[in-house]
mmCIF file of N, CA, C and O in Angstrom:
data_model
loop_
_atom_site.group_PDB
_atom_site.id
_atom_site.type_symbol
_atom_site.label_atom_id
_atom_site.label_comp_id
_atom_site.label_asym_id
_atom_site.label_seq_id
_atom_site.Cartn_x
_atom_site.Cartn_y
_atom_site.Cartn_z
ATOM 1 N N MET V 25 23.125 -32.298 8.060
ATOM 2 C CA MET V 25 21.607 -30.851 8.297
ATOM 3 C C MET V 25 20.571 -31.388 8.934
ATOM 4 O O MET V 25 19.653 -32.385 9.167
ATOM 5 N N ALA V 26 20.161 -30.739 10.144
ATOM 6 C CA ALA V 26 19.602 -31.156 11.334
ATOM 7 C C ALA V 26 17.848 -30.484 10.437
ATOM 8 O O ALA V 26 17.866 -29.994 9.410
ATOM 9 N N ASP V 27 17.062 -31.651 10.338
ATOM 10 C CA ASP V 27 16.019 -30.866 10.404
ATOM 11 C C ASP V 27 15.338 -30.039 10.812
ATOM 12 O O ASP V 27 14.870 -29.934 11.894
ATOM 13 N N VAL V 28 14.489 -29.006 10.480
ATOM 14 C CA VAL V 28 13.779 -27.902 11.171
ATOM 15 C C VAL V 28 12.364 -28.079 10.700
ATOM 16 O O VAL V 28 12.044 -28.218 9.611
ATOM 17 N N ARG V 29 11.562 -27.815 11.730
ATOM 18 C CA ARG V 29 10.061 -28.001 11.573
ATOM 19 C C ARG V 29 9.455 -26.666 11.989
ATOM 20 O O ARG V 29 9.964 -25.985 13.329
ATOM 21 N N ILE V 30 8.747 -26.204 11.083
ATOM 22 C CA ILE V 30 8.295 -24.595 11.764
ATOM 23 C C ILE V 30 6.693 -24.548 11.406
ATOM 24 O O ILE V 30 6.079 -25.316 9.935
ATOM 25 N N GLU V 31 6.724 -24.279 12.258
ATOM 26 C CA GLU V 31 4.890 -24.079 12.627
ATOM 27 C C GLU V 31 4.418 -22.947 12.394
ATOM 28 O O GLU V 31 5.021 -21.880 13.189
ATOM 29 N N VAL V 32 3.779 -22.988 11.594
ATOM 30 C CA VAL V 32 3.002 -21.165 11.031
ATOM 31 C C VAL V 32 1.224 -20.990 11.808
ATOM 32 O O VAL V 32 0.452 -21.917 11.753
ATOM 33 N N ASP V 33 1.624 -20.175 12.915
ATOM 34 C CA ASP V 33 0.331 -19.283 13.801
ATOM 35 C C ASP V 33 -0.696 -18.780 12.462
ATOM 36 O O ASP V 33 -0.622 -17.665 12.676
ATOM 37 N N TYR V 34 -1.602 -19.180 11.945
ATOM 38 C CA TYR V 34 -2.125 -18.312 10.808
ATOM 39 C C TYR V 34 -3.130 -17.474 11.600
ATOM 40 O O TYR V 34 -3.475 -16.549 10.763
ATOM 41 N N LYS V 35 -3.635 -18.297 12.950
ATOM 42 C CA LYS V 35 -4.597 -16.807 13.439
ATOM 43 C C LYS V 35 -3.789 -15.223 14.071
ATOM 44 O O LYS V 35 -4.148 -14.304 13.485
ATOM 45 N N ALA V 36 -2.384 -15.776 14.282
ATOM 46 C CA ALA V 36 -1.616 -14.717 14.657
ATOM 47 C C ALA V 36 -1.265 -13.757 13.392
ATOM 48 O O ALA V 36 -0.937 -12.415 12.995
ATOM 49 N N VAL V 37 -1.266 -14.307 12.277
ATOM 50 C CA VAL V 37 -0.517 -13.559 10.704
ATOM 51 C C VAL V 37 -1.611 -12.864 10.514
ATOM 52 O O VAL V 37 -1.741 -12.154 10.132
ATOM 53 N N GLY V 38 -2.654 -13.662 10.662
ATOM 54 C CA GLY V 38 -4.250 -12.799 10.124
ATOM 55 C C GLY V 38 -4.595 -11.529 10.630
ATOM 56 O O GLY V 38 -4.838 -10.223 10.318
ATOM 57 N N ARG V 39 -4.613 -11.538 12.162
ATOM 58 C CA ARG V 39 -4.518 -10.559 13.405
ATOM 59 C C ARG V 39 -3.091 -9.122 12.547
ATOM 60 O O ARG V 39 -3.671 -8.115 12.582
ATOM 61 N N LEU V 40 -1.789 -9.814 12.459
ATOM 62 C CA LEU V 40 -0.963 -8.741 12.025
ATOM 63 C C LEU V 40 -1.134 -8.163 10.820
ATOM 64 O O LEU V 40 -1.269 -7.027 10.737
ATOM 65 N N LEU V 41 -1.530 -9.117 10.022
ATOM 66 C CA LEU V 41 -2.115 -8.619 8.453
ATOM 67 C C LEU V 41 -3.198 -7.262 8.622
ATOM 68 O O LEU V 41 -3.312 -6.388 7.525
ATOM 69 N N LYS V 42 -4.057 -7.518 9.638
ATOM 70 C CA LYS V 42 -4.868 -6.139 10.271
ATOM 71 C C LYS V 42 -5.045 -5.754 11.076
ATOM 72 O O LYS V 42 -5.388 -4.359 11.526
ATOM 73 N N SER V 43 -3.663 -5.241 11.322
ATOM 74 C CA SER V 43 -3.212 -4.797 12.668
ATOM 75 C C SER V 43 -3.118 -2.787 12.358
ATOM 76 O O SER V 43 -2.766 -2.850 11.038
ATOM 77 N N GLU V 44 -3.384 -2.407 13.615
ATOM 78 C CA GLU V 44 -3.570 -1.145 13.336
ATOM 79 C C GLU V 44 -1.302 -0.614 12.531
ATOM 80 O O GLU V 44 -1.348 0.323 11.979
ATOM 81 N N ASP V 45 -0.404 -1.616 13.039
ATOM 82 C CA ASP V 45 0.851 -1.086 13.009
ATOM 83 C C ASP V 45 0.687 -1.422 11.415
ATOM 84 O O ASP V 45 1.925 -0.682 10.759
ATOM 85 N N VAL V 46 0.493 -2.621 11.222
ATOM 86 C CA VAL V 46 0.796 -2.363 9.037
ATOM 87 C C VAL V 46 -0.399 -1.638 8.596
ATOM 88 O O VAL V 46 0.239 -0.914 7.682
ATOM 89 N N ALA V 47 -1.214 -1.086 9.704
ATOM 90 C CA ALA V 47 -2.284 -0.105 8.728
ATOM 91 C C ALA V 47 -1.063 1.324 8.672
ATOM 92 O O ALA V 47 -0.933 2.500 7.596
ATOM 93 N N ASN V 48 -0.562 1.515 10.053
ATOM 94 C CA ASN V 48 0.717 2.706 9.965
ATOM 95 C C ASN V 48 1.112 2.867 9.124
ATOM 96 O O ASN V 48 1.517 3.855 8.146
ATOM 97 N N ALA V 49 2.177 1.897 9.067
ATOM 98 C CA ALA V 49 3.230 1.679 8.237
ATOM 99 C C ALA V 49 2.597 1.709 6.717
ATOM 100 O O ALA V 49 3.315 2.498 6.107
ATOM 101 N N LEU V 50 2.002 1.086 6.122
ATOM 102 C CA LEU V 50 1.587 0.927 4.556
ATOM 103 C C LEU V 50 0.959 2.683 4.784
ATOM 104 O O LEU V 50 1.160 3.262 3.679
ATOM 105 N N SER V 51 0.420 3.313 5.720
ATOM 106 C CA SER V 51 -0.295 5.095 5.336
ATOM 107 C C SER V 51 1.500 5.871 5.288
ATOM 108 O O SER V 51 0.796 6.612 4.257
ATOM 109 N N LYS V 52 2.022 5.352 5.919
ATOM 110 C CA LYS V 52 3.438 6.105 5.662
ATOM 111 C C LYS V 52 3.869 6.298 4.134
ATOM 112 O O LYS V 52 4.088 7.234 3.521
ATOM 113 N N ILE V 53 4.085 5.094 3.759
ATOM 114 C CA ILE V 53 4.205 5.003 3.053
ATOM 115 C C ILE V 53 3.836 5.576 1.684
ATOM 116 O O ILE V 53 4.476 5.938 0.616
ATOM 117 N N THR V 54 1.863 5.130 1.532
ATOM 118 C CA THR V 54 1.266 5.726 0.595
ATOM 119 C C THR V 54 1.668 7.440 0.374
ATOM 120 O O THR V 54 1.563 8.113 -0.276
ATOM 121 N N SER V 55 1.849 7.463 2.012
ATOM 122 C CA SER V 55 1.339 8.962 2.594
ATOM 123 C C SER V 55 3.191 9.682 1.399
ATOM 124 O O SER V 55 2.770 10.962 0.460
ATOM 125 N N ASP V 56 4.310 9.112 2.009
ATOM 126 C CA ASP V 56 4.762 9.541 1.324
ATOM 127 C C ASP V 56 5.237 9.852 -0.218
ATOM 128 O O ASP V 56 6.075 10.318 -0.716
ATOM 129 N N ILE V 57 4.535 8.696 -0.674
ATOM 130 C CA ILE V 57 4.859 8.344 -2.651
ATOM 131 C C ILE V 57 3.634 9.625 -2.829
ATOM 132 O O ILE V 57 3.732 10.821 -3.900
ATOM 133 N N ALA V 58 2.378 10.347 -2.264
ATOM 134 C CA ALA V 58 1.297 11.135 -2.652
ATOM 135 C C ALA V 58 2.422 12.379 -2.546
ATOM 136 O O ALA V 58 2.197 13.337 -3.484
ATOM 137 N N ASP V 59 3.226 12.716 -1.811
ATOM 138 C CA ASP V 59 3.775 14.046 -1.579
ATOM 139 C C ASP V 59 4.768 13.928 -2.407
ATOM 140 O O ASP V 59 5.286 15.003 -3.109
ATOM 141 N N ARG V 60 5.633 12.698 -3.442
ATOM 142 C CA ARG V 60 6.412 13.008 -4.635
ATOM 143 C C ARG V 60 5.968 12.841 -5.441
ATOM 144 O O ARG V 60 6.319 14.203 -6.589
ATOM 145 N N VAL V 61 4.695 12.840 -6.068
ATOM 146 C CA VAL V 61 4.299 12.317 -6.772
ATOM 147 C C VAL V 61 2.848 14.087 -7.227
ATOM 148 O O VAL V 61 3.084 14.591 -8.377
ATOM 149 N N GLY V 62 2.494 14.474 -6.025
ATOM 150 C CA GLY V 62 1.996 15.737 -6.379
ATOM 151 C C GLY V 62 0.282 15.810 -5.710
ATOM 152 O O GLY V 62 0.035 14.968 -5.112
ATOM 153 N N ASP V 63 -0.175 16.918 -5.311
ATOM 154 C CA ASP V 63 -1.302 17.236 -4.768
ATOM 155 C C ASP V 63 -2.666 16.632 -5.395
ATOM 156 O O ASP V 63 -3.508 16.503 -4.316
ATOM 157 N N GLU V 64 -2.406 16.520 -6.337
ATOM 158 C CA GLU V 64 -3.635 15.602 -6.846
ATOM 159 C C GLU V 64 -3.845 14.252 -7.111
ATOM 160 O O GLU V 64 -4.974 13.787 -7.554
ATOM 161 N N TYR V 65 -2.920 13.903 -6.308
ATOM 162 C CA TYR V 65 -3.069 12.425 -5.730
ATOM 163 C C TYR V 65 -3.550 11.977 -4.397
ATOM 164 O O TYR V 65 -2.732 12.989 -3.815
ATOM 165 N N GLN V 66 -4.163 10.933 -3.735
ATOM 166 C CA GLN V 66 -4.797 10.883 -2.505
ATOM 167 C C GLN V 66 -4.136 9.587 -2.809
ATOM 168 O O GLN V 66 -4.357 8.870 -3.264
ATOM 169 N N THR V 67 -4.675 9.207 -0.975
ATOM 170 C CA THR V 67 -4.148 7.650 -0.364
ATOM 171 C C THR V 67 -5.831 7.170 0.597
ATOM 172 O O THR V 67 -6.340 8.341 0.849
ATOM 173 N N ASP V 68 -5.744 6.289 0.625
ATOM 174 C CA ASP V 68 -6.301 5.420 1.294
ATOM 175 C C ASP V 68 -6.013 4.166 1.533
ATOM 176 O O ASP V 68 -5.485 3.711 1.204
ATOM 177 N N THR V 69 -6.611 4.191 3.102
ATOM 178 C CA THR V 69 -5.678 3.141 3.852
ATOM 179 C C THR V 69 -6.905 2.390 4.203
ATOM 180 O O THR V 69 -7.846 3.353 5.206
ATOM 181 N N LYS V 70 -7.194 0.615 4.563
ATOM 182 C CA LYS V 70 -8.791 0.554 5.148
ATOM 183 C C LYS V 70 -8.518 -0.711 4.812
ATOM 184 O O LYS V 70 -7.095 -1.814 4.738
ATOM 185 N N VAL V 71 -9.417 -1.421 5.999
ATOM 186 C CA VAL V 71 -8.827 -2.744 5.997
ATOM 187 C C VAL V 71 -10.040 -3.603 5.624
ATOM 188 O O VAL V 71 -11.163 -3.714 5.459
ATOM 189 N N MET V 72 -9.507 -4.693 4.533
ATOM 190 C CA MET V 72 -10.502 -5.596 3.695
ATOM 191 C C MET V 72 -10.260 -6.954 3.544
ATOM 192 O O MET V 72 -9.754 -7.509 3.229
ATOM 193 N N GLY V 73 -10.685 -7.411 3.896
ATOM 194 C CA GLY V 73 -10.722 -8.996 3.935
ATOM 195 C C GLY V 73 -10.154 -9.286 4.991
ATOM 196 O O GLY V 73 -10.398 -9.020 6.066
ATOM 197 N N THR V 74 -9.136 -9.865 4.250
ATOM 198 C CA THR V 74 -8.218 -10.650 5.508
ATOM 199 C C THR V 74 -7.088 -9.880 5.743
ATOM 200 O O THR V 74 -6.052 -9.981 6.446
ATOM 201 N N ARG V 75 -6.750 -8.657 5.160
ATOM 202 C CA ARG V 75 -5.766 -7.540 5.231
ATOM 203 C C ARG V 75 -5.960 -6.028 5.406
ATOM 204 O O ARG V 75 -7.370 -5.733 4.893
ATOM 205 N N VAL V 76 -4.623 -5.489 5.446
ATOM 206 C CA VAL V 76 -5.226 -3.735 5.301
ATOM 207 C C VAL V 76 -4.514 -3.169 4.005
ATOM 208 O O VAL V 76 -3.534 -4.447 3.096
ATOM 209 N N ILE V 77 -5.464 -2.942 3.499
ATOM 210 C CA ILE V 77 -5.574 -2.470 1.707
ATOM 211 C C ILE V 77 -4.841 -1.115 2.037
ATOM 212 O O ILE V 77 -5.675 -0.352 2.368
ATOM 213 N N ALA V 78 -3.898 -0.582 0.722
ATOM 214 C CA ALA V 78 -3.377 1.374 1.223
ATOM 215 C C ALA V 78 -2.969 1.299 -0.529
ATOM 216 O O ALA V 78 -2.613 0.352 -1.244
ATOM 217 N N SER V 79 -3.754 2.285 -0.606
ATOM 218 C CA SER V 79 -3.862 2.862 -2.172
ATOM 219 C C SER V 79 -3.203 4.590 -2.517
ATOM 220 O O SER V 79 -3.221 5.014 -1.327
ATOM 221 N N VAL V 80 -2.742 4.692 -3.478
ATOM 222 C CA VAL V 80 -2.206 6.236 -3.988
ATOM 223 C C VAL V 80 -3.435 6.432 -4.970
ATOM 224 O O VAL V 80 -3.109 5.375 -6.034
ATOM 225 N N TYR V 81 -4.388 7.062 -5.343
ATOM 226 C CA TYR V 81 -5.125 7.699 -6.369
ATOM 227 C C TYR V 81 -5.285 8.669 -7.138
ATOM 228 O O TYR V 81 -4.856 9.483 -6.362
ATOM 229 N N THR V 82 -5.872 8.812 -8.256
ATOM 230 C CA THR V 82 -5.659 10.415 -8.886
ATOM 231 C C THR V 82 -7.210 10.723 -8.207
ATOM 232 O O THR V 82 -7.947 10.010 -7.951
ATOM 233 N N GLU V 83 -6.919 11.903 -8.137
ATOM 234 C CA GLU V 83 -7.941 12.765 -8.075
ATOM 235 C C GLU V 83 -8.927 13.661 -8.514
ATOM 236 O O GLU V 83 -9.893 13.628 -8.517
ATOM 237 N N ASP V 84 -8.641 13.927 -9.647
ATOM 238 C CA ASP V 84 -8.638 14.620 -10.940
ATOM 239 C C ASP V 84 -8.494 14.710 -12.858
ATOM 240 O O ASP V 84 -7.826 13.163 -11.894
ATOM 241 N N LYS V 85 -8.652 14.097 -13.696
ATOM 242 C CA LYS V 85 -8.932 13.536 -14.954
ATOM 243 C C LYS V 85 -7.192 14.102 -15.104
ATOM 244 O O LYS V 85 -6.711 13.450 -15.994
ATOM 245 N N SER V 86 -7.128 15.595 -15.115
ATOM 246 C CA SER V 86 -5.951 15.820 -15.235
ATOM 247 C C SER V 86 -4.212 14.502 -14.806
ATOM 248 O O SER V 86 -3.792 14.717 -15.659
ATOM 249 N N ALA V 87 -4.866 14.440 -13.351
ATOM 250 C CA ALA V 87 -3.857 13.706 -12.812
ATOM 251 C C ALA V 87 -3.833 12.092 -13.363
ATOM 252 O O ALA V 87 -2.942 11.320 -14.178
ATOM 253 N N LEU V 88 -5.451 12.066 -13.637
ATOM 254 C CA LEU V 88 -5.306 10.218 -14.221
ATOM 255 C C LEU V 88 -4.255 10.589 -16.134
ATOM 256 O O LEU V 88 -3.503 9.793 -15.825
ATOM 257 N N GLN V 89 -4.406 11.922 -16.673
ATOM 258 C CA GLN V 89 -3.884 11.676 -17.669
ATOM 259 C C GLN V 89 -1.994 11.902 -17.658
ATOM 260 O O GLN V 89 -1.613 11.138 -18.018
ATOM 261 N N ASP V 90 -2.160 12.461 -16.536
ATOM 262 C CA ASP V 90 -0.619 12.498 -16.514
ATOM 263 C C ASP V 90 0.108 11.138 -16.138
ATOM 264 O O ASP V 90 1.188 10.943 -16.265
ATOM 265 N N ASN V 91 -0.941 10.879 -15.437
ATOM 266 C CA ASN V 91 -0.075 9.525 -14.828
ATOM 267 C C ASN V 91 -0.252 7.944 -16.143
ATOM 268 O O ASN V 91 1.132 7.528 -16.124
ATOM 269 N N LEU V 92 -1.102 8.156 -16.603
ATOM 270 C CA LEU V 92 -1.234 7.842 -18.026
ATOM 271 C C LEU V 92 -0.013 7.948 -18.996
ATOM 272 O O LEU V 92 0.669 7.046 -18.995
ATOM 273 N N ASP V 93 -0.018 8.917 -19.287
ATOM 274 C CA ASP V 93 1.157 9.813 -19.832
ATOM 275 C C ASP V 93 2.445 9.244 -19.382
ATOM 276 O O ASP V 93 3.204 8.977 -20.239
ATOM 277 N N ASN V 94 2.670 9.652 -18.394
ATOM 278 C CA ASN V 94 4.309 9.552 -17.419
ATOM 279 C C ASN V 94 4.744 8.394 -16.336
ATOM 280 O O ASN V 94 5.962 8.604 -15.944
ATOM 281 N N ASN V 95 3.714 7.811 -15.995
ATOM 282 C CA ASN V 95 3.887 6.766 -15.153
ATOM 283 C C ASN V 95 4.185 7.109 -13.703
ATOM 284 O O ASN V 95 4.777 6.972 -13.146
ATOM 285 N N THR V 96 3.503 7.970 -13.751
ATOM 286 C CA THR V 96 3.657 8.617 -12.608
ATOM 287 C C THR V 96 3.978 8.259 -10.811
ATOM 288 O O THR V 96 4.739 8.292 -10.691
ATOM 289 N N LEU V 97 2.831 7.799 -10.937
ATOM 290 C CA LEU V 97 2.766 6.295 -9.265
ATOM 291 C C LEU V 97 3.662 5.449 -9.430
ATOM 292 O O LEU V 97 4.610 5.035 -8.625
ATOM 293 N N LEU V 98 4.280 5.389 -10.808
ATOM 294 C CA LEU V 98 4.858 4.214 -10.609
ATOM 295 C C LEU V 98 6.731 4.505 -10.328
ATOM 296 O O LEU V 98 6.967 4.335 -9.599
ATOM 297 N N LYS V 99 6.293 6.058 -11.210
ATOM 298 C CA LYS V 99 7.539 6.506 -10.728
ATOM 299 C C LYS V 99 8.320 7.487 -9.613
ATOM 300 O O LYS V 99 9.486 6.966 -8.788
ATOM 301 N N GLY V 100 6.810 7.662 -8.808
ATOM 302 C CA GLY V 100 6.552 7.751 -7.605
ATOM 303 C C GLY V 100 7.464 7.450 -5.860
ATOM 304 O O GLY V 100 7.397 7.390 -5.546
ATOM 305 N N ALA V 101 6.952 5.722 -6.537
ATOM 306 C CA ALA V 101 6.649 4.570 -5.978
ATOM 307 C C ALA V 101 8.256 4.088 -5.761
ATOM 308 O O ALA V 101 8.556 3.932 -4.639
ATOM 309 N N PHE V 102 9.052 4.439 -6.474
ATOM 310 C CA PHE V 102 9.643 3.732 -6.684
ATOM 311 C C PHE V 102 11.329 5.473 -6.896
ATOM 312 O O PHE V 102 12.447 4.988 -7.026
ATOM 313 N N GLY V 103 10.865 6.209 -6.322
ATOM 314 C CA GLY V 103 11.859 7.507 -6.448
ATOM 315 C C GLY V 103 12.267 7.998 -5.438
ATOM 316 O O GLY V 103 12.686 8.056 -4.284
#
């Protein structure tokens, strides 16, 4: 077997994790989830620290209760 040496360019990985391309990809994913679960769920995408963070969250108390009772966000993520 041949020896393989891999060198990671950590600065390039850091730039990738904060890039507009990653933000757009995550925004598309969260938008798709929000579309599946309903209008009372919102999305947010932002750069925090070392990477882009994207989330889908409940907009009001009824959506929060729906998510607690039915795992709506979890089902929407895999539906």
